[in-house]
Amino acid sequence: MVLKAEALRPLRTVIERCGLRRVLESGHMDTQRVAPSAGAQDFHLGDWLVQPSLNQVCRGSEARLLEPKVMDVLVCVAAGGGALVAKTHIIDEVWATRFVCESVLSRAIAEIRRTLGDSASAPRYLATVTKRGYRVVAPVMPCGTGEPHAGTSEASYVLVVGDREITLAEGETLIGRDHAVAVRINSLDVSRRHARIVVWNGGARLEDLGSRNGTFLRGRRLDAAAELADGDEIVVGGVFLTFRRDQSSSTTEALGHG
C-alpha cells in the first residue's frame, strides 16, 4: 500500500506524540512482512523453554501462555543474542503494518517479565537499555540438540576445586545444594539451585539463579549472566571454584563443604 505525502501529514503528529521514530519517509507500508515468531524454532532462554508456535513458555512442568504479539517481541529481542535490539527495530518487526506507541512495546516487555518472573531492576532475562531498547541477559540456546543439561559429550571446560576437576559438558550445568544438580555443594550458605554454567557454541556463561547469598565472579556479585574466561574465580556460598579450559573428560563429583 502507498500513502501519499498529504495523507501522511495528519499522522505525523500522532507518531511524534506516541514517541514512535519509524516515520514512513518513503510513503510505503510493508504489508508483506512475516511476524518474528512465524516459523521460529523452539529455543531456551535461561531456564525457560520458549515455544513460539504455541505462544508458550515452559519450565519443568509449568507452562504459561503469551499473547501472539508479546511472543513476537520476545522472539525479536532473543534473536539479538544478548546485543542491543533497538525499540524502532522491534516495532518495525512486530507491528510492521500499524502505527503504535512505544508504550505498547513497554507493556509487552512488562508482560514478558511478569510471565518469566523477571524484574526490570534486577533482570535475569530481559534488560532495558535506557532510551534505546532491550537485550537478553540470559543464555539463548536453540533446540535441536536436546534439553540443556550436563551432557555426556566431551567438554572443553572444567571447574577446579582444590585438586579436583569437574567436567562442564555442552549445555547446562547446575550448581547448588540440591542432590539433583550436577555440581553439588553441601553447605547451608548455598541455595538448592544456586547458579548455573551454560556451555554453548564454544563459549560459557555463568548465571546466578536468584540465590540467597549471591554468586561472585572475579570478586563481584553477579547481577546478570556473564561470559566466563579461562582462569576466572567463582565463589558460591564461600566455596571457591576456578573455571578453566580443558579438553580432557572428567567425572562429575558431589562436593562436601566444611
Short mmCIF file of C-alpha atoms in Angstrom, two decimals:
data_model
loop_
_atom_site.label_atom_id
_atom_site.label_comp_id
_atom_site.label_asym_id
_atom_site.label_seq_id
_atom_site.Cartn_x
_atom_site.Cartn_y
_atom_site.Cartn_z
CA MET A 1 0.00 0.00 0.00
CA VAL A 2 1.28 3.50 -0.89
CA LEU A 3 0.38 6.59 1.09
CA LYS A 4 0.73 10.00 -0.47
CA ALA A 5 2.57 12.74 1.40
CA GLU A 6 -0.68 14.65 2.07
CA ALA A 7 -2.20 11.59 3.70
CA LEU A 8 0.82 11.16 5.97
CA ARG A 9 0.72 14.70 7.40
CA PRO A 10 -2.17 14.15 9.86
CA LEU A 11 -0.43 11.03 11.13
CA ARG A 12 2.92 12.61 11.88
CA THR A 13 1.64 14.47 14.94
CA VAL A 14 0.21 11.23 16.32
CA ILE A 15 3.50 9.46 15.64
CA GLU A 16 5.52 12.14 17.41
CA ARG A 17 3.20 12.22 20.42
CA CYS A 18 3.46 8.46 20.79
CA GLY A 19 7.26 8.66 20.66
CA LEU A 20 7.42 6.47 17.57
CA ARG A 21 10.54 7.08 15.49
CA ARG A 22 9.51 4.94 12.49
CA VAL A 23 8.33 7.69 10.14
CA LEU A 24 7.42 6.44 6.71
CA GLU A 25 9.53 8.82 4.67
CA SER A 26 9.02 6.79 1.53
CA GLY A 27 5.25 6.73 1.92
CA HIS A 28 5.26 2.92 1.82
CA MET A 29 3.88 0.48 4.35
CA ASP A 30 5.19 -3.06 4.12
CA THR A 31 2.21 -5.40 4.34
CA GLN A 32 4.22 -8.47 3.33
CA ARG A 33 6.33 -8.86 6.46
CA VAL A 34 6.18 -12.06 8.45
CA ALA A 35 5.87 -11.97 12.23
CA PRO A 36 9.17 -12.74 14.03
CA SER A 37 7.65 -15.82 15.68
CA ALA A 38 6.26 -17.23 12.42
CA GLY A 39 8.23 -20.40 11.74
CA ALA A 40 10.62 -19.68 14.62
CA GLN A 41 12.11 -22.79 16.20
CA ASP A 42 11.81 -23.53 19.90
CA PHE A 43 14.70 -22.21 21.98
CA HIS A 44 15.85 -21.94 25.57
CA LEU A 45 16.07 -18.57 27.31
CA GLY A 46 17.82 -19.25 30.57
CA ASP A 47 15.83 -21.98 32.32
CA TRP A 48 12.71 -21.36 30.20
CA LEU A 49 11.79 -23.25 27.03
CA VAL A 50 10.22 -20.81 24.55
CA GLN A 51 7.80 -22.33 22.03
CA PRO A 52 6.82 -19.61 19.53
CA SER A 53 4.48 -21.82 17.51
CA LEU A 54 2.40 -22.43 20.66
CA ASN A 55 2.79 -18.92 22.12
CA GLN A 56 4.01 -20.72 25.21
CA VAL A 57 6.93 -20.74 27.64
CA CYS A 58 7.68 -23.76 29.84
CA ARG A 59 9.88 -24.52 32.81
CA GLY A 60 9.73 -28.04 34.16
CA SER A 61 6.06 -28.98 34.43
CA GLU A 62 4.99 -25.31 34.39
CA ALA A 63 3.59 -23.80 31.18
CA ARG A 64 2.49 -20.20 30.60
CA LEU A 65 0.89 -18.58 27.57
CA LEU A 66 1.81 -15.28 25.90
CA GLU A 67 -0.26 -13.17 23.55
CA PRO A 68 0.96 -13.57 19.93
CA LYS A 69 2.38 -10.03 19.69
CA VAL A 70 4.08 -10.41 23.06
CA MET A 71 5.69 -13.64 21.85
CA ASP A 72 6.81 -11.79 18.70
CA VAL A 73 8.55 -9.23 20.89
CA LEU A 74 10.27 -11.94 22.93
CA VAL A 75 11.49 -13.73 19.78
CA CYS A 76 12.72 -10.45 18.27
CA VAL A 77 14.76 -9.50 21.35
CA ALA A 78 16.10 -13.04 21.85
CA ALA A 79 17.28 -13.07 18.22
CA GLY A 80 19.77 -10.37 19.22
CA GLY A 81 21.64 -12.97 21.27
CA GLY A 82 22.50 -10.50 24.04
CA ALA A 83 23.15 -7.50 21.81
CA LEU A 84 21.04 -4.35 22.00
CA VAL A 85 17.84 -4.56 19.95
CA ALA A 86 16.54 -1.06 19.29
CA LYS A 87 12.94 -0.14 20.07
CA THR A 88 12.45 1.03 16.50
CA HIS A 89 13.61 -2.33 15.15
CA ILE A 90 11.23 -4.25 17.42
CA ILE A 91 8.31 -2.02 16.45
CA ASP A 92 9.12 -2.38 12.76
CA GLU A 93 9.37 -6.17 13.03
CA VAL A 94 6.35 -6.80 15.24
CA TRP A 95 3.92 -4.06 14.22
CA ALA A 96 5.01 -3.58 10.61
CA THR A 97 1.60 -2.50 9.33
CA ARG A 98 0.48 -0.46 12.34
CA PHE A 99 1.26 2.86 13.94
CA VAL A 100 1.90 2.10 17.59
CA CYS A 101 3.20 4.00 20.58
CA GLU A 102 6.36 2.95 22.39
CA SER A 103 4.15 2.46 25.44
CA VAL A 104 2.63 -0.55 23.66
CA LEU A 105 6.10 -2.08 23.40
CA SER A 106 6.77 -1.24 27.07
CA ARG A 107 3.61 -3.08 28.08
CA ALA A 108 4.65 -6.11 26.03
CA ILE A 109 8.05 -6.16 27.75
CA ALA A 110 6.33 -5.85 31.16
CA GLU A 111 4.11 -8.82 30.28
CA ILE A 112 7.14 -10.91 29.29
CA ARG A 113 8.84 -10.08 32.58
CA ARG A 114 5.71 -10.91 34.56
CA THR A 115 5.37 -14.25 32.80
CA LEU A 116 9.04 -15.19 33.26
CA GLY A 117 9.19 -13.92 36.84
CA ASP A 118 11.73 -11.29 35.83
CA SER A 119 12.46 -7.82 37.23
CA ALA A 120 13.34 -4.60 35.44
CA SER A 121 15.58 -3.51 38.33
CA ALA A 122 17.43 -6.84 38.62
CA PRO A 123 16.92 -8.55 35.25
CA ARG A 124 17.65 -12.22 34.73
CA TYR A 125 16.16 -12.49 31.24
CA LEU A 126 15.47 -9.07 29.64
CA ALA A 127 17.35 -5.88 30.41
CA THR A 128 16.36 -2.35 29.41
CA VAL A 129 18.93 -0.15 27.70
CA THR A 130 17.62 3.28 28.66
CA LYS A 131 16.07 5.25 25.79
CA ARG A 132 17.43 2.77 23.26
CA GLY A 133 15.95 -0.70 23.51
CA TYR A 134 16.30 -4.10 25.13
CA ARG A 135 18.62 -7.09 25.26
CA VAL A 136 18.55 -10.59 26.68
CA VAL A 137 20.89 -11.28 29.60
CA ALA A 138 20.16 -15.00 29.92
CA PRO A 139 21.77 -17.52 27.61
CA VAL A 140 19.80 -18.24 24.43
CA MET A 141 20.18 -21.76 23.07
CA PRO A 142 18.30 -23.21 20.10
CA CYS A 143 16.63 -26.57 20.50
CA GLY A 144 17.57 -29.48 18.30
CA THR A 145 20.36 -30.95 20.38
CA GLY A 146 18.09 -31.85 23.27
CA GLU A 147 17.31 -30.14 26.54
CA PRO A 148 20.13 -28.08 28.02
CA HIS A 149 21.79 -30.31 30.57
CA ALA A 150 25.11 -31.59 31.77
CA GLY A 151 25.58 -33.94 28.84
CA THR A 152 27.92 -36.81 28.18
CA SER A 153 29.88 -35.47 25.20
CA GLU A 154 33.47 -34.34 25.52
CA ALA A 155 33.71 -30.96 27.24
CA SER A 156 36.20 -28.18 26.72
CA TYR A 157 35.86 -26.64 30.18
CA VAL A 158 36.26 -27.76 33.79
CA LEU A 159 35.61 -26.38 37.26
CA VAL A 160 38.62 -26.77 39.54
CA VAL A 161 38.03 -27.20 43.28
CA GLY A 162 41.24 -27.84 45.16
CA ASP A 163 42.86 -30.78 43.38
CA ARG A 164 39.58 -31.94 41.80
CA GLU A 165 38.34 -31.16 38.30
CA ILE A 166 34.65 -31.29 37.36
CA THR A 167 33.79 -31.53 33.68
CA LEU A 168 31.41 -29.00 32.15
CA ALA A 169 29.75 -30.69 29.20
CA GLU A 170 27.95 -28.75 26.49
CA GLY A 171 24.63 -27.40 27.73
CA GLU A 172 23.61 -26.51 31.26
CA THR A 173 25.46 -27.45 34.46
CA LEU A 174 23.63 -26.59 37.69
CA ILE A 175 25.46 -25.66 40.89
CA GLY A 176 23.74 -25.86 44.27
CA ARG A 177 22.85 -27.80 47.40
CA ASP A 178 20.16 -29.98 45.85
CA HIS A 179 21.01 -33.64 45.34
CA ALA A 180 19.77 -33.48 41.74
CA VAL A 181 22.23 -30.82 40.50
CA ALA A 182 25.42 -31.67 38.64
CA VAL A 183 27.78 -29.75 40.95
CA ARG A 184 26.53 -30.26 44.49
CA ILE A 185 27.92 -28.11 47.30
CA ASN A 186 26.86 -29.32 50.73
CA SER A 187 26.52 -26.03 52.59
CA LEU A 188 23.56 -24.16 54.07
CA ASP A 189 25.07 -20.99 52.59
CA VAL A 190 24.33 -22.40 49.13
CA SER A 191 20.81 -22.36 47.66
CA ARG A 192 19.35 -25.59 46.30
CA ARG A 193 19.63 -24.26 42.73
CA HIS A 194 22.23 -21.57 43.28
CA ALA A 195 23.83 -20.89 39.89
CA ARG A 196 24.49 -22.45 36.55
CA ILE A 197 27.10 -22.51 33.82
CA VAL A 198 25.94 -22.85 30.22
CA VAL A 199 28.49 -24.10 27.69
CA TRP A 200 27.33 -23.45 24.15
CA ASN A 201 28.89 -22.83 20.75
CA GLY A 202 32.44 -22.65 22.06
CA GLY A 203 31.74 -20.25 24.93
CA ALA A 204 30.50 -20.40 28.52
CA ARG A 205 28.32 -18.14 30.66
CA LEU A 206 27.72 -18.02 34.41
CA GLU A 207 24.31 -17.07 35.79
CA ASP A 208 23.03 -16.72 39.35
CA LEU A 209 19.61 -18.35 39.78
CA GLY A 210 18.21 -15.94 42.35
CA SER A 211 20.27 -17.40 45.19
CA ARG A 212 20.01 -16.01 48.69
CA ASN A 213 23.72 -15.25 49.13
CA GLY A 214 24.61 -14.49 45.53
CA THR A 215 27.23 -15.75 43.11
CA PHE A 216 30.53 -13.91 42.77
CA LEU A 217 32.73 -13.70 39.68
CA ARG A 218 36.14 -12.00 39.74
CA GLY A 219 35.28 -10.59 43.17
CA ARG A 220 31.98 -9.00 42.15
CA ARG A 221 28.45 -10.21 42.78
CA LEU A 222 26.62 -11.17 39.59
CA ASP A 223 23.52 -9.18 38.69
CA ALA A 224 23.24 -10.65 35.17
CA ALA A 225 24.62 -13.57 33.18
CA ALA A 226 28.33 -13.10 32.44
CA GLU A 227 30.78 -14.61 29.98
CA LEU A 228 33.48 -16.77 31.54
CA ALA A 229 37.16 -16.68 30.67
CA ASP A 230 39.93 -19.15 31.38
CA GLY A 231 41.12 -18.80 34.97
CA ASP A 232 38.03 -16.99 36.29
CA GLU A 233 37.40 -17.38 40.01
CA ILE A 234 33.81 -18.10 41.09
CA VAL A 235 32.60 -18.00 44.70
CA VAL A 236 29.41 -19.85 45.69
CA GLY A 237 28.49 -19.95 49.38
CA GLY A 238 32.09 -19.43 50.44
CA VAL A 239 33.37 -22.20 48.16
CA PHE A 240 35.94 -21.12 45.57
CA LEU A 241 35.69 -22.60 42.09
CA THR A 242 38.08 -21.93 39.21
CA PHE A 243 36.87 -22.05 35.62
CA ARG A 244 39.41 -23.45 33.17
CA ARG A 245 39.61 -24.59 29.58
CA ASP A 246 40.41 -28.27 29.30
CA GLN A 247 39.88 -30.87 26.57
CA SER A 248 40.01 -33.89 28.84
CA SER A 249 36.95 -35.58 30.29
CA SER A 250 36.22 -36.00 33.97
CA THR A 251 33.56 -37.41 36.21
CA THR A 252 31.17 -35.00 37.91
CA GLU A 253 31.52 -35.10 41.66
CA ALA A 254 29.42 -34.02 44.62
CA LEU A 255 31.31 -31.56 46.78
CA GLY A 256 31.26 -31.60 50.55
CA HIS A 257 31.80 -28.29 52.35
CA GLY A 258 33.34 -27.99 55.77
#
